[in-house]
PDB file of C-alpha atoms and ligand atoms in Angstrom:
ATOM      1  CA  MET A   1      17.919   7.964  -8.290  1.00  0.00           C
ATOM      2  CA  LYS A   2      14.673   6.013  -8.018  1.00  0.00           C
ATOM      3  CA  ASN A   3      11.454   7.968  -7.546  1.00  0.00           C
ATOM      4  CA  ILE A   4       8.690   6.476  -5.438  1.00  0.00           C
ATOM      5  CA  ALA A   5       5.013   7.448  -5.557  1.00  0.00           C
ATOM      6  CA  VAL A   6       2.639   6.380  -2.812  1.00  0.00           C
ATOM      7  CA  LEU A   7      -1.084   6.160  -3.532  1.00  0.00           C
ATOM      8  CA  ALA A   8      -3.268   6.088  -0.430  1.00  0.00           C
ATOM      9  CA  SER A   9      -6.894   6.745   0.489  1.00  0.00           C
ATOM     10  CA  GLY A  10      -6.747   7.060   4.276  1.00  0.00           C
ATOM     11  CA  THR A  11      -4.674   7.860   7.334  1.00  0.00           C
ATOM     12  CA  GLY A  12      -1.365   7.112   5.716  1.00  0.00           C
ATOM     13  CA  SER A  13       0.618   5.500   8.512  1.00  0.00           C
ATOM     14  CA  ASN A  14       2.298   3.234   5.958  1.00  0.00           C
ATOM     15  CA  ALA A  15       3.003   6.157   3.659  1.00  0.00           C
ATOM     16  CA  ALA A  16       4.567   7.936   6.644  1.00  0.00           C
ATOM     17  CA  ALA A  17       6.725   4.888   7.417  1.00  0.00           C
ATOM     18  CA  ILE A  18       7.975   4.936   3.826  1.00  0.00           C
ATOM     19  CA  MET A  19       8.581   8.692   3.754  1.00  0.00           C
ATOM     20  CA  ASP A  20      10.466   8.548   7.060  1.00  0.00           C
ATOM     21  CA  ARG A  21      12.513   5.553   6.012  1.00  0.00           C
ATOM     22  CA  PHE A  22      14.013   7.200   2.933  1.00  0.00           C
ATOM     23  CA  ILE A  23      14.944  10.530   4.459  1.00  0.00           C
ATOM     24  CA  GLY A  24      18.603  11.105   3.656  1.00  0.00           C
ATOM     25  CA  TYR A  25      18.834   8.367   0.998  1.00  0.00           C
ATOM     26  CA  GLU A  26      20.711   9.417  -2.105  1.00  0.00           C
ATOM     27  CA  ASP A  27      19.257   6.769  -4.390  1.00  0.00           C
ATOM     28  CA  ILE A  28      15.619   6.557  -3.273  1.00  0.00           C
ATOM     29  CA  PHE A  29      13.299   9.514  -3.105  1.00  0.00           C
ATOM     30  CA  VAL A  30       9.581   9.685  -2.256  1.00  0.00           C
ATOM     31  CA  SER A  31       8.571  12.256  -4.822  1.00  0.00           C
ATOM     32  CA  LEU A  32       4.777  12.034  -4.724  1.00  0.00           C
ATOM     33  CA  VAL A  33       1.935  11.127  -2.388  1.00  0.00           C
ATOM     34  CA  ALA A  34      -1.376  11.063  -4.211  1.00  0.00           C
ATOM     35  CA  SER A  35      -4.896  10.306  -3.059  1.00  0.00           C
ATOM     36  CA  ASN A  36      -8.388   9.909  -4.421  1.00  0.00           C
ATOM     37  CA  ASN A  37      -9.636  11.367  -1.141  1.00  0.00           C
ATOM     38  CA  PRO A  38      -8.987  15.090  -0.608  1.00  0.00           C
ATOM     39  CA  GLU A  39      -9.740  14.613   3.115  1.00  0.00           C
ATOM     40  CA  ALA A  40      -7.246  11.787   3.590  1.00  0.00           C
ATOM     41  CA  GLY A  41      -4.836  12.178   6.495  1.00  0.00           C
ATOM     42  CA  VAL A  42      -2.043  10.943   4.273  1.00  0.00           C
ATOM     43  CA  LEU A  43      -1.994  14.293   2.452  1.00  0.00           C
ATOM     44  CA  GLU A  44      -1.275  16.135   5.680  1.00  0.00           C
ATOM     45  CA  LYS A  45       1.423  13.639   6.619  1.00  0.00           C
ATOM     46  CA  ALA A  46       3.113  14.236   3.252  1.00  0.00           C
ATOM     47  CA  ALA A  47       2.770  18.017   3.476  1.00  0.00           C
ATOM     48  CA  GLU A  48       4.330  17.984   6.977  1.00  0.00           C
ATOM     49  CA  ARG A  49       7.312  16.199   5.490  1.00  0.00           C
ATOM     50  CA  GLY A  50       7.599  18.442   2.444  1.00  0.00           C
ATOM     51  CA  VAL A  51       6.614  15.673   0.033  1.00  0.00           C
ATOM     52  CA  PRO A  52       4.587  16.865  -2.991  1.00  0.00           C
ATOM     53  CA  THR A  53       0.946  15.814  -2.931  1.00  0.00           C
ATOM     54  CA  SER A  54      -1.786  15.475  -5.462  1.00  0.00           C
ATOM     55  CA  THR A  55      -5.418  14.398  -5.535  1.00  0.00           C
ATOM     56  CA  PHE A  56      -7.411  12.872  -8.328  1.00  0.00           C
ATOM     57  CA  THR A  57     -10.958  11.720  -8.945  1.00  0.00           C
ATOM     58  CA  LYS A  58     -11.999   8.194  -9.830  1.00  0.00           C
ATOM     59  CA  SER A  59     -12.485   9.241 -13.438  1.00  0.00           C
ATOM     60  CA  GLN A  60      -9.016  10.849 -13.553  1.00  0.00           C
ATOM     61  CA  LEU A  61      -7.571   7.593 -12.218  1.00  0.00           C
ATOM     62  CA  ASN A  62      -9.062   5.889 -15.252  1.00  0.00           C
ATOM     63  CA  ASP A  63      -7.817   8.547 -17.663  1.00  0.00           C
ATOM     64  CA  GLU A  64      -4.601   7.302 -19.234  1.00  0.00           C
ATOM     65  CA  GLU A  65      -3.308  10.708 -20.249  1.00  0.00           C
ATOM     66  CA  PHE A  66      -3.933  12.185 -16.791  1.00  0.00           C
ATOM     67  CA  MET A  67      -2.283   9.356 -14.881  1.00  0.00           C
ATOM     68  CA  THR A  68       0.653   9.061 -17.247  1.00  0.00           C
ATOM     69  CA  GLU A  69       1.346  12.744 -16.667  1.00  0.00           C
ATOM     70  CA  LEU A  70       0.867  12.457 -12.870  1.00  0.00           C
ATOM     71  CA  LEU A  71       3.250   9.493 -12.633  1.00  0.00           C
ATOM     72  CA  ARG A  72       5.817  10.730 -15.144  1.00  0.00           C
ATOM     73  CA  GLY A  73       9.314   9.900 -13.920  1.00  0.00           C
ATOM     74  CA  ILE A  74       8.058   7.542 -11.198  1.00  0.00           C
ATOM     75  CA  ASP A  75       9.921   4.236 -10.912  1.00  0.00           C
ATOM     76  CA  VAL A  76       7.931   2.481  -8.191  1.00  0.00           C
ATOM     77  CA  VAL A  77       4.284   2.918  -7.188  1.00  0.00           C
ATOM     78  CA  VAL A  78       3.251   1.778  -3.719  1.00  0.00           C
ATOM     79  CA  LEU A  79      -0.416   1.289  -2.873  1.00  0.00           C
ATOM     80  CA  ALA A  80      -0.612   1.870   0.868  1.00  0.00           C
ATOM     81  CA  GLY A  81      -4.261   1.641   1.833  1.00  0.00           C
ATOM     82  CA  PHE A  82      -5.455   2.668  -1.621  1.00  0.00           C
ATOM     83  CA  LEU A  83      -9.032   1.598  -2.095  1.00  0.00           C
ATOM     84  CA  LEU A  84      -9.807   2.065  -5.787  1.00  0.00           C
ATOM     85  CA  LYS A  85      -9.204  -0.494  -8.492  1.00  0.00           C
ATOM     86  CA  ILE A  86      -6.116   0.215 -10.595  1.00  0.00           C
ATOM     87  CA  PRO A  87      -6.925   0.471 -14.318  1.00  0.00           C
ATOM     88  CA  ALA A  88      -5.374  -2.035 -16.703  1.00  0.00           C
ATOM     89  CA  PHE A  89      -3.204   0.548 -18.489  1.00  0.00           C
ATOM     90  CA  LEU A  90      -1.466   1.422 -15.206  1.00  0.00           C
ATOM     91  CA  VAL A  91      -1.025  -2.229 -14.242  1.00  0.00           C
ATOM     92  CA  ARG A  92       0.700  -2.788 -17.593  1.00  0.00           C
ATOM     93  CA  GLU A  93       2.802   0.366 -17.441  1.00  0.00           C
ATOM     94  CA  PHE A  94       4.072  -0.455 -13.945  1.00  0.00           C
ATOM     95  CA  GLU A  95       4.295  -4.210 -14.278  1.00  0.00           C
ATOM     96  CA  GLY A  96       6.767  -5.419 -11.654  1.00  0.00           C
ATOM     97  CA  ARG A  97       7.019  -1.867 -10.297  1.00  0.00           C
ATOM     98  CA  MET A  98       3.682  -1.431  -8.530  1.00  0.00           C
ATOM     99  CA  ILE A  99       3.057  -3.110  -5.187  1.00  0.00           C
ATOM    100  CA  ASN A 100       0.189  -3.293  -2.719  1.00  0.00           C
ATOM    101  CA  ILE A 101       0.094  -4.064   0.974  1.00  0.00           C
ATOM    102  CA  HIS A 102      -2.786  -6.080   2.343  1.00  0.00           C
ATOM    103  CA  PRO A 103      -3.477  -6.495   6.087  1.00  0.00           C
ATOM    104  CA  ALA A 104      -4.028 -10.274   6.028  1.00  0.00           C
ATOM    105  CA  LEU A 105      -2.488 -13.497   4.833  1.00  0.00           C
ATOM    106  CA  LEU A 106      -3.643 -13.637   1.213  1.00  0.00           C
ATOM    107  CA  PRO A 107      -5.348 -15.441  -0.414  1.00  0.00           C
ATOM    108  CA  LYS A 108      -7.428 -15.410   2.776  1.00  0.00           C
ATOM    109  CA  TYR A 109      -9.440 -12.253   3.418  1.00  0.00           C
ATOM    110  CA  GLY A 110      -8.761 -10.650   0.045  1.00  0.00           C
ATOM    111  CA  GLY A 111     -10.966  -9.168  -2.628  1.00  0.00           C
ATOM    112  CA  LYS A 112     -13.355  -6.277  -2.964  1.00  0.00           C
ATOM    113  CA  GLY A 113     -14.613  -4.839   0.328  1.00  0.00           C
ATOM    114  CA  MET A 114     -11.850  -6.559   2.297  1.00  0.00           C
ATOM    115  CA  TYR A 115      -9.833  -3.685   3.636  1.00  0.00           C
ATOM    116  CA  GLY A 116      -8.794  -2.235   6.961  1.00  0.00           C
ATOM    117  CA  GLU A 117     -11.039  -3.089   9.886  1.00  0.00           C
ATOM    118  CA  HIS A 118     -13.292  -5.367   7.793  1.00  0.00           C
ATOM    119  CA  VAL A 119     -10.371  -7.744   7.428  1.00  0.00           C
ATOM    120  CA  HIS A 120      -9.477  -7.778  11.125  1.00  0.00           C
ATOM    121  CA  LYS A 121     -13.102  -8.270  12.142  1.00  0.00           C
ATOM    122  CA  ALA A 122     -13.406 -11.291   9.848  1.00  0.00           C
ATOM    123  CA  VAL A 123     -10.147 -12.789  11.132  1.00  0.00           C
ATOM    124  CA  ILE A 124     -11.275 -12.483  14.772  1.00  0.00           C
ATOM    125  CA  GLU A 125     -14.788 -13.756  14.028  1.00  0.00           C
ATOM    126  CA  ASN A 126     -13.255 -16.852  12.433  1.00  0.00           C
ATOM    127  CA  GLU A 127     -11.087 -17.370  15.528  1.00  0.00           C
ATOM    128  CA  ASP A 128      -7.934 -17.602  13.437  1.00  0.00           C
ATOM    129  CA  LYS A 129      -4.784 -18.401  15.386  1.00  0.00           C
ATOM    130  CA  GLU A 130      -2.677 -16.080  13.273  1.00  0.00           C
ATOM    131  CA  THR A 131      -2.891 -13.142  10.930  1.00  0.00           C
ATOM    132  CA  GLY A 132      -0.340 -11.073   9.101  1.00  0.00           C
ATOM    133  CA  ILE A 133       0.521  -9.023   6.061  1.00  0.00           C
ATOM    134  CA  THR A 134       0.965  -9.691   2.377  1.00  0.00           C
ATOM    135  CA  ILE A 135       2.929  -7.481   0.021  1.00  0.00           C
ATOM    136  CA  HIS A 136       2.307  -8.305  -3.618  1.00  0.00           C
ATOM    137  CA  TYR A 137       2.620  -6.984  -7.134  1.00  0.00           C
ATOM    138  CA  VAL A 138      -0.497  -5.315  -8.430  1.00  0.00           C
ATOM    139  CA  SER A 139      -2.529  -7.121 -11.035  1.00  0.00           C
ATOM    140  CA  GLU A 140      -5.860  -6.275 -12.586  1.00  0.00           C
ATOM    141  CA  ASN A 141      -7.799  -8.055  -9.850  1.00  0.00           C
ATOM    142  CA  TYR A 142      -7.962  -6.974  -6.206  1.00  0.00           C
ATOM    143  CA  ASP A 143      -5.329  -8.666  -4.043  1.00  0.00           C
ATOM    144  CA  GLU A 144      -4.330 -11.260  -6.632  1.00  0.00           C
ATOM    145  CA  GLY A 145      -0.877 -10.377  -7.955  1.00  0.00           C
ATOM    146  CA  ASP A 146       2.254 -12.404  -7.254  1.00  0.00           C
ATOM    147  CA  ILE A 147       3.242 -12.357  -3.615  1.00  0.00           C
ATOM    148  CA  ILE A 148       6.575 -10.764  -2.707  1.00  0.00           C
ATOM    149  CA  LEU A 149       6.427 -11.241   1.046  1.00  0.00           C
ATOM    150  CA  SER A 150       4.070 -12.428   3.732  1.00  0.00           C
ATOM    151  CA  GLU A 151       4.715 -12.230   7.475  1.00  0.00           C
ATOM    152  CA  THR A 152       2.602 -13.747  10.210  1.00  0.00           C
ATOM    153  CA  VAL A 153       1.826 -12.824  13.796  1.00  0.00           C
ATOM    154  CA  SER A 154       0.038 -15.002  16.384  1.00  0.00           C
ATOM    155  CA  LEU A 155      -3.364 -14.215  17.767  1.00  0.00           C
ATOM    156  CA  SER A 156      -4.702 -15.288  21.133  1.00  0.00           C
ATOM    157  CA  GLN A 157      -8.267 -15.601  22.379  1.00  0.00           C
ATOM    158  CA  ARG A 158      -7.880 -12.201  23.987  1.00  0.00           C
ATOM    159  CA  ASP A 159      -7.265 -10.436  20.669  1.00  0.00           C
ATOM    160  CA  THR A 160      -9.939  -8.135  19.265  1.00  0.00           C
ATOM    161  CA  PRO A 161     -10.113  -6.568  15.790  1.00  0.00           C
ATOM    162  CA  LYS A 162      -8.389  -3.542  17.326  1.00  0.00           C
ATOM    163  CA  THR A 163      -5.457  -5.424  18.846  1.00  0.00           C
ATOM    164  CA  ALA A 164      -5.132  -7.565  15.707  1.00  0.00           C
ATOM    165  CA  ALA A 165      -4.971  -4.354  13.660  1.00  0.00           C
ATOM    166  CA  LEU A 166      -2.182  -3.019  15.875  1.00  0.00           C
ATOM    167  CA  LYS A 167      -0.166  -6.226  15.512  1.00  0.00           C
ATOM    168  CA  VAL A 168      -0.595  -6.128  11.752  1.00  0.00           C
ATOM    169  CA  GLN A 169       0.273  -2.446  11.547  1.00  0.00           C
ATOM    170  CA  LYS A 170       3.540  -3.090  13.366  1.00  0.00           C
ATOM    171  CA  LEU A 171       4.476  -5.698  10.749  1.00  0.00           C
ATOM    172  CA  GLU A 172       3.449  -3.361   7.937  1.00  0.00           C
ATOM    173  CA  HIS A 173       5.614  -0.477   9.102  1.00  0.00           C
ATOM    174  CA  LYS A 174       8.570  -2.803   9.559  1.00  0.00           C
ATOM    175  CA  HIS A 175       8.414  -4.649   6.249  1.00  0.00           C
ATOM    176  CA  LEU A 176       6.871  -2.351   3.654  1.00  0.00           C
ATOM    177  CA  PRO A 177       9.766   0.158   3.523  1.00  0.00           C
ATOM    178  CA  GLU A 178      12.213  -2.780   3.245  1.00  0.00           C
ATOM    179  CA  VAL A 179      10.347  -4.266   0.294  1.00  0.00           C
ATOM    180  CA  VAL A 180      10.183  -0.853  -1.386  1.00  0.00           C
ATOM    181  CA  LYS A 181      13.923  -0.436  -0.908  1.00  0.00           C
ATOM    182  CA  LYS A 182      14.732  -3.847  -2.377  1.00  0.00           C
ATOM    183  CA  LEU A 183      12.445  -3.309  -5.340  1.00  0.00           C
ATOM    184  CA  ALA A 184      13.762   0.200  -6.075  1.00  0.00           C
ATOM    185  CA  ARG A 185      17.350  -1.021  -5.913  1.00  0.00           C
ATOM    186  CA  SER A 186      16.620  -3.969  -8.181  1.00  0.00           C
ATOM    187  CA  LEU A 187      15.466  -1.755 -11.052  1.00  0.00           C
TER     188      LEU A 187
HETATM  189  C1  LIG B 201      -3.252  -0.853   5.903  1.00  0.00           C
HETATM  190  O1  LIG B 201      -3.475  -1.748   6.942  1.00  0.00           O
HETATM  191  C2  LIG B 201      -3.215  -1.579   4.573  1.00  0.00           C
HETATM  192  O2  LIG B 201      -2.681  -2.860   4.670  1.00  0.00           O
HETATM  193  C3  LIG B 201      -4.676  -1.617   4.252  1.00  0.00           C
HETATM  194  O3  LIG B 201      -5.163  -0.356   4.596  1.00  0.00           O
HETATM  195  C4  LIG B 201      -4.437   0.104   5.748  1.00  0.00           C
HETATM  196  C5  LIG B 201      -4.018   1.529   5.513  1.00  0.00           C
HETATM  197  O4  LIG B 201      -3.508   2.078   6.690  1.00  0.00           O
HETATM  198  N1  LIG B 201      -4.904  -1.929   2.860  1.00  0.00           N
HETATM  199  C6  LIG B 201      -5.921  -2.651   2.456  1.00  0.00           C
HETATM  200  O5  LIG B 201      -6.782  -3.089   3.215  1.00  0.00           O
HETATM  201  C7  LIG B 201      -5.965  -2.916   0.946  1.00  0.00           C
HETATM  202  N2  LIG B 201      -6.924  -3.925   0.630  1.00  0.00           N
HETATM  203  P1  LIG B 201      -2.670   3.414   6.670  1.00  0.00           P
HETATM  204  O6  LIG B 201      -3.520   4.462   5.940  1.00  0.00           O
HETATM  205  O7  LIG B 201      -2.499   3.783   8.105  1.00  0.00           O
HETATM  206  O8  LIG B 201      -1.373   3.167   5.974  1.00  0.00           O
END
C-alpha cells in the first residue's frame, strides 16, 4: 500500500482529481490533504470525501520535527497548487517522491510569483501559440526540479487567460493522477 499526501493552498481541483482517481484502489491510498491556508477549498473537498485533513503555518512547514510527524508513513507527496517554498529537509527526505504541477511549459513562466492566473495572463499577453502543464520533481528552487512530463495545448487569438486556464486545467486533471499512479507503483 502506498500512501499519498497532497499539499495544496487553494481550491483543490487537482487534489479532488487525485482523490477521485484512487477510490477503490487497493495499492494506492490518499491518506492526507494538508494546507497552509485554513480557508482553502481543498480542505472541504477532502472532508467531503472522508480524506483526513490538516493545516499548518509557514513556520510549522519549516519545522523538521513537525513535518516529519505530519508526513510519517507517506510515500508520495504531491504539491497541487501549493504556494509556499518547500524546506530543504523535506526536499531531501522525499527526493524522487515529491512532485509539483505547474500550469505552464517550464522553464517558461516559472519561478516565484508565477502561479495560477498570473501564469495564464503572461502567456496570453505574450501571444504564445501554445501553453500546457509541467509535472516535475521538487527541488529546493521554485519550478526547477527534473521534469517528469509536459503536455501542450494550442492557443488561438480568441483565447483569454480564463479560457487558457480551462484548457490547462483539463490537461492537469487528466495527467496528474496518472503520474502519481506511475510514481507510487514504481516505489
Ligand atoms: C493549478 O493550476 C496548478 O498547476 C497551479 O495552481 C493551480 C491549483 O489549482 N500551481 C502553480 O501555479 C504552482 N506554481 P487547484 O487548486 O484547482 O488544483
